[in-house]
Amino acid sequence: MRLFNANLFRKDEISVFELDKTRQNGIIRHADEKGELWVELEDGIRSFYHKEIKLFY
């Protein structure tokens, strides 16, 4: 899991995400064993599963 997280695309970089049709800045922090992606958004850190959030790059 450590190697996977070390190679996450745009990890620890400010990126633009779309959540509930609203765009906001966030930072990918890590993925966990369940496959959830943990993203630090403007209102705190949250986990997301497949297709619950969209990354713009």
PDB file of N, CA and C in Angstrom:
ATOM      1  N   MET A   1       0.823  -1.189   0.000  1.00  0.00           N
ATOM      2  CA  MET A   1       0.000   0.000   0.000  1.00  0.00           C
ATOM      3  C   MET A   1       0.873   1.262   0.000  1.00  0.00           C
ATOM      4  N   ARG A   2       2.010   1.177   0.662  1.00  0.00           N
ATOM      5  CA  ARG A   2       2.909   2.330   0.738  1.00  0.00           C
ATOM      6  C   ARG A   2       3.418   2.719  -0.651  1.00  0.00           C
ATOM      7  N   LEU A   3       3.769   1.725  -1.463  1.00  0.00           N
ATOM      8  CA  LEU A   3       4.255   1.989  -2.819  1.00  0.00           C
ATOM      9  C   LEU A   3       3.141   2.587  -3.676  1.00  0.00           C
ATOM     10  N   PHE A   4       1.925   2.073  -3.528  1.00  0.00           N
ATOM     11  CA  PHE A   4       0.780   2.601  -4.266  1.00  0.00           C
ATOM     12  C   PHE A   4       0.583   4.083  -3.939  1.00  0.00           C
ATOM     13  N   ASN A   5       0.573   4.420  -2.663  1.00  0.00           N
ATOM     14  CA  ASN A   5       0.375   5.806  -2.254  1.00  0.00           C
ATOM     15  C   ASN A   5       1.528   6.710  -2.683  1.00  0.00           C
ATOM     16  N   ALA A   6       2.716   6.175  -2.743  1.00  0.00           N
ATOM     17  CA  ALA A   6       3.867   6.967  -3.170  1.00  0.00           C
ATOM     18  C   ALA A   6       3.755   7.374  -4.635  1.00  0.00           C
ATOM     19  N   ASN A   7       2.942   6.634  -5.409  1.00  0.00           N
ATOM     20  CA  ASN A   7       2.818   6.893  -6.844  1.00  0.00           C
ATOM     21  C   ASN A   7       1.458   7.440  -7.261  1.00  0.00           C
ATOM     22  N   LEU A   8       0.650   7.883  -6.316  1.00  0.00           N
ATOM     23  CA  LEU A   8      -0.651   8.448  -6.657  1.00  0.00           C
ATOM     24  C   LEU A   8      -0.496   9.704  -7.505  1.00  0.00           C
ATOM     25  N   PHE A   9      -1.295   9.810  -8.551  1.00  0.00           N
ATOM     26  CA  PHE A   9      -1.262  10.961  -9.447  1.00  0.00           C
ATOM     27  C   PHE A   9      -1.693  12.214  -8.698  1.00  0.00           C
ATOM     28  N   ARG A  10      -0.906  13.266  -8.764  1.00  0.00           N
ATOM     29  CA  ARG A  10      -1.162  14.582  -8.169  1.00  0.00           C
ATOM     30  C   ARG A  10      -1.297  14.552  -6.647  1.00  0.00           C
ATOM     31  N   LYS A  11      -0.712  13.559  -6.001  1.00  0.00           N
ATOM     32  CA  LYS A  11      -0.723  13.466  -4.543  1.00  0.00           C
ATOM     33  C   LYS A  11       0.019  14.661  -3.952  1.00  0.00           C
ATOM     34  N   ASP A  12      -0.582  15.256  -2.926  1.00  0.00           N
ATOM     35  CA  ASP A  12      -0.006  16.391  -2.188  1.00  0.00           C
ATOM     36  C   ASP A  12       0.156  17.646  -3.040  1.00  0.00           C
ATOM     37  N   GLU A  13      -0.600  17.735  -4.141  1.00  0.00           N
ATOM     38  CA  GLU A  13      -0.599  18.931  -4.987  1.00  0.00           C
ATOM     39  C   GLU A  13      -2.001  19.519  -5.015  1.00  0.00           C
ATOM     40  N   ILE A  14      -2.102  20.833  -5.022  1.00  0.00           N
ATOM     41  CA  ILE A  14      -3.412  21.472  -5.118  1.00  0.00           C
ATOM     42  C   ILE A  14      -3.996  21.193  -6.496  1.00  0.00           C
ATOM     43  N   SER A  15      -5.223  20.685  -6.510  1.00  0.00           N
ATOM     44  CA  SER A  15      -5.917  20.337  -7.741  1.00  0.00           C
ATOM     45  C   SER A  15      -7.347  20.851  -7.668  1.00  0.00           C
ATOM     46  N   VAL A  16      -8.024  20.845  -8.809  1.00  0.00           N
ATOM     47  CA  VAL A  16      -9.428  21.242  -8.854  1.00  0.00           C
ATOM     48  C   VAL A  16     -10.276  19.980  -8.973  1.00  0.00           C
ATOM     49  N   PHE A  17     -11.300  19.892  -8.127  1.00  0.00           N
ATOM     50  CA  PHE A  17     -12.204  18.755  -8.096  1.00  0.00           C
ATOM     51  C   PHE A  17     -13.627  19.232  -8.318  1.00  0.00           C
ATOM     52  N   GLU A  18     -14.458  18.332  -8.826  1.00  0.00           N
ATOM     53  CA  GLU A  18     -15.889  18.614  -8.921  1.00  0.00           C
ATOM     54  C   GLU A  18     -16.619  17.629  -8.023  1.00  0.00           C
ATOM     55  N   LEU A  19     -17.416  18.176  -7.121  1.00  0.00           N
ATOM     56  CA  LEU A  19     -18.200  17.386  -6.190  1.00  0.00           C
ATOM     57  C   LEU A  19     -19.595  17.975  -6.138  1.00  0.00           C
ATOM     58  N   ASP A  20     -20.599  17.179  -6.446  1.00  0.00           N
ATOM     59  CA  ASP A  20     -21.993  17.654  -6.467  1.00  0.00           C
ATOM     60  C   ASP A  20     -22.162  18.870  -7.370  1.00  0.00           C
ATOM     61  N   LYS A  21     -21.547  18.806  -8.550  1.00  0.00           N
ATOM     62  CA  LYS A  21     -21.621  19.862  -9.570  1.00  0.00           C
ATOM     63  C   LYS A  21     -21.009  21.191  -9.133  1.00  0.00           C
ATOM     64  N   THR A  22     -20.186  21.167  -8.098  1.00  0.00           N
ATOM     65  CA  THR A  22     -19.484  22.359  -7.625  1.00  0.00           C
ATOM     66  C   THR A  22     -17.987  22.095  -7.691  1.00  0.00           C
ATOM     67  N   ARG A  23     -17.239  23.052  -8.230  1.00  0.00           N
ATOM     68  CA  ARG A  23     -15.782  22.908  -8.295  1.00  0.00           C
ATOM     69  C   ARG A  23     -15.143  23.558  -7.078  1.00  0.00           C
ATOM     70  N   GLN A  24     -14.108  22.885  -6.574  1.00  0.00           N
ATOM     71  CA  GLN A  24     -13.360  23.435  -5.448  1.00  0.00           C
ATOM     72  C   GLN A  24     -11.949  22.872  -5.450  1.00  0.00           C
ATOM     73  N   ASN A  25     -11.069  23.559  -4.764  1.00  0.00           N
ATOM     74  CA  ASN A  25      -9.687  23.125  -4.650  1.00  0.00           C
ATOM     75  C   ASN A  25      -9.577  22.029  -3.599  1.00  0.00           C
ATOM     76  N   GLY A  26      -8.636  21.139  -3.818  1.00  0.00           N
ATOM     77  CA  GLY A  26      -8.382  20.081  -2.855  1.00  0.00           C
ATOM     78  C   GLY A  26      -7.028  19.446  -3.099  1.00  0.00           C
ATOM     79  N   ILE A  27      -6.629  18.592  -2.163  1.00  0.00           N
ATOM     80  CA  ILE A  27      -5.330  17.927  -2.232  1.00  0.00           C
ATOM     81  C   ILE A  27      -5.535  16.443  -1.937  1.00  0.00           C
ATOM     82  N   ILE A  28      -5.105  15.592  -2.857  1.00  0.00           N
ATOM     83  CA  ILE A  28      -5.165  14.145  -2.622  1.00  0.00           C
ATOM     84  C   ILE A  28      -4.131  13.814  -1.557  1.00  0.00           C
ATOM     85  N   ARG A  29      -4.580  13.149  -0.489  1.00  0.00           N
ATOM     86  CA  ARG A  29      -3.671  12.791   0.598  1.00  0.00           C
ATOM     87  C   ARG A  29      -3.225  11.340   0.554  1.00  0.00           C
ATOM     88  N   HIS A  30      -4.153  10.395   0.361  1.00  0.00           N
ATOM     89  CA  HIS A  30      -3.794   8.973   0.254  1.00  0.00           C
ATOM     90  C   HIS A  30      -5.006   8.147  -0.132  1.00  0.00           C
ATOM     91  N   ALA A  31      -4.756   6.889  -0.456  1.00  0.00           N
ATOM     92  CA  ALA A  31      -5.810   5.899  -0.683  1.00  0.00           C
ATOM     93  C   ALA A  31      -5.677   4.850   0.418  1.00  0.00           C
ATOM     94  N   ASP A  32      -6.810   4.286   0.816  1.00  0.00           N
ATOM     95  CA  ASP A  32      -6.750   3.280   1.882  1.00  0.00           C
ATOM     96  C   ASP A  32      -6.977   1.866   1.348  1.00  0.00           C
ATOM     97  N   GLU A  33      -6.961   0.895   2.243  1.00  0.00           N
ATOM     98  CA  GLU A  33      -7.073  -0.512   1.869  1.00  0.00           C
ATOM     99  C   GLU A  33      -8.423  -0.850   1.234  1.00  0.00           C
ATOM    100  N   LYS A  34      -9.451  -0.049   1.518  1.00  0.00           N
ATOM    101  CA  LYS A  34     -10.790  -0.288   0.964  1.00  0.00           C
ATOM    102  C   LYS A  34     -10.943   0.319  -0.431  1.00  0.00           C
ATOM    103  N   GLY A  35      -9.914   1.032  -0.892  1.00  0.00           N
ATOM    104  CA  GLY A  35      -9.973   1.649  -2.208  1.00  0.00           C
ATOM    105  C   GLY A  35     -10.525   3.061  -2.188  1.00  0.00           C
ATOM    106  N   GLU A  36     -10.724   3.626  -1.008  1.00  0.00           N
ATOM    107  CA  GLU A  36     -11.222   4.993  -0.905  1.00  0.00           C
ATOM    108  C   GLU A  36     -10.076   5.984  -1.029  1.00  0.00           C
ATOM    109  N   LEU A  37     -10.356   7.080  -1.712  1.00  0.00           N
ATOM    110  CA  LEU A  37      -9.387   8.143  -1.901  1.00  0.00           C
ATOM    111  C   LEU A  37      -9.669   9.239  -0.887  1.00  0.00           C
ATOM    112  N   TRP A  38      -8.677   9.618  -0.113  1.00  0.00           N
ATOM    113  CA  TRP A  38      -8.832  10.659   0.899  1.00  0.00           C
ATOM    114  C   TRP A  38      -8.333  11.977   0.326  1.00  0.00           C
ATOM    115  N   VAL A  39      -9.238  12.965   0.281  1.00  0.00           N
ATOM    116  CA  VAL A  39      -8.956  14.261  -0.321  1.00  0.00           C
ATOM    117  C   VAL A  39      -9.211  15.346   0.717  1.00  0.00           C
ATOM    118  N   GLU A  40      -8.252  16.247   0.871  1.00  0.00           N
ATOM    119  CA  GLU A  40      -8.421  17.388   1.760  1.00  0.00           C
ATOM    120  C   GLU A  40      -9.061  18.515   0.954  1.00  0.00           C
ATOM    121  N   LEU A  41     -10.308  18.814   1.258  1.00  0.00           N
ATOM    122  CA  LEU A  41     -11.048  19.874   0.583  1.00  0.00           C
ATOM    123  C   LEU A  41     -11.080  21.117   1.453  1.00  0.00           C
ATOM    124  N   GLU A  42     -11.722  22.150   0.974  1.00  0.00           N
ATOM    125  CA  GLU A  42     -11.778  23.414   1.696  1.00  0.00           C
ATOM    126  C   GLU A  42     -12.488  23.274   3.043  1.00  0.00           C
ATOM    127  N   ASP A  43     -13.390  22.293   3.172  1.00  0.00           N
ATOM    128  CA  ASP A  43     -14.137  22.116   4.423  1.00  0.00           C
ATOM    129  C   ASP A  43     -13.657  20.928   5.259  1.00  0.00           C
ATOM    130  N   GLY A  44     -12.488  20.365   4.936  1.00  0.00           N
ATOM    131  CA  GLY A  44     -11.930  19.264   5.709  1.00  0.00           C
ATOM    132  C   GLY A  44     -11.587  18.070   4.834  1.00  0.00           C
ATOM    133  N   ILE A  45     -11.021  17.047   5.456  1.00  0.00           N
ATOM    134  CA  ILE A  45     -10.604  15.859   4.719  1.00  0.00           C
ATOM    135  C   ILE A  45     -11.764  14.862   4.676  1.00  0.00           C
ATOM    136  N   ARG A  46     -11.972  14.272   3.489  1.00  0.00           N
ATOM    137  CA  ARG A  46     -13.076  13.333   3.283  1.00  0.00           C
ATOM    138  C   ARG A  46     -12.608  12.190   2.404  1.00  0.00           C
ATOM    139  N   SER A  47     -13.297  11.062   2.522  1.00  0.00           N
ATOM    140  CA  SER A  47     -12.978   9.911   1.664  1.00  0.00           C
ATOM    141  C   SER A  47     -14.036   9.779   0.579  1.00  0.00           C
ATOM    142  N   PHE A  48     -13.588   9.291  -0.576  1.00  0.00           N
ATOM    143  CA  PHE A  48     -14.468   9.122  -1.728  1.00  0.00           C
ATOM    144  C   PHE A  48     -14.203   7.772  -2.359  1.00  0.00           C
ATOM    145  N   TYR A  49     -15.272   7.171  -2.883  1.00  0.00           N
ATOM    146  CA  TYR A  49     -15.158   5.910  -3.594  1.00  0.00           C
ATOM    147  C   TYR A  49     -15.258   6.191  -5.084  1.00  0.00           C
ATOM    148  N   HIS A  50     -15.131   5.191  -5.876  1.00  0.00           N
ATOM    149  CA  HIS A  50     -15.100   5.276  -7.341  1.00  0.00           C
ATOM    150  C   HIS A  50     -16.223   6.178  -7.896  1.00  0.00           C
ATOM    151  N   LYS A  51     -15.838   7.205  -8.636  1.00  0.00           N
ATOM    152  CA  LYS A  51     -16.717   8.139  -9.341  1.00  0.00           C
ATOM    153  C   LYS A  51     -17.556   9.043  -8.436  1.00  0.00           C
ATOM    154  N   GLU A  52     -17.218   9.169  -7.166  1.00  0.00           N
ATOM    155  CA  GLU A  52     -17.939  10.089  -6.292  1.00  0.00           C
ATOM    156  C   GLU A  52     -17.406  11.510  -6.403  1.00  0.00           C
ATOM    157  N   ILE A  53     -16.204  11.668  -6.935  1.00  0.00           N
ATOM    158  CA  ILE A  53     -15.560  12.966  -7.083  1.00  0.00           C
ATOM    159  C   ILE A  53     -14.804  12.944  -8.404  1.00  0.00           C
ATOM    160  N   LYS A  54     -14.674  14.118  -9.019  1.00  0.00           N
ATOM    161  CA  LYS A  54     -13.998  14.194 -10.312  1.00  0.00           C
ATOM    162  C   LYS A  54     -12.802  15.139 -10.197  1.00  0.00           C
ATOM    163  N   LEU A  55     -11.659  14.709 -10.708  1.00  0.00           N
ATOM    164  CA  LEU A  55     -10.428  15.500 -10.722  1.00  0.00           C
ATOM    165  C   LEU A  55     -10.284  16.166 -12.082  1.00  0.00           C
ATOM    166  N   PHE A  56     -10.022  17.460 -12.078  1.00  0.00           N
ATOM    167  CA  PHE A  56      -9.719  18.198 -13.314  1.00  0.00           C
ATOM    168  C   PHE A  56      -8.215  18.438 -13.355  1.00  0.00           C
ATOM    169  N   TYR A  57      -7.607  18.170 -14.494  1.00  0.00           N
ATOM    170  CA  TYR A  57      -6.166  18.406 -14.643  1.00  0.00           C
ATOM    171  C   TYR A  57      -5.824  18.809 -16.042  1.00  0.00           C
TER     172      TYR A  57
END
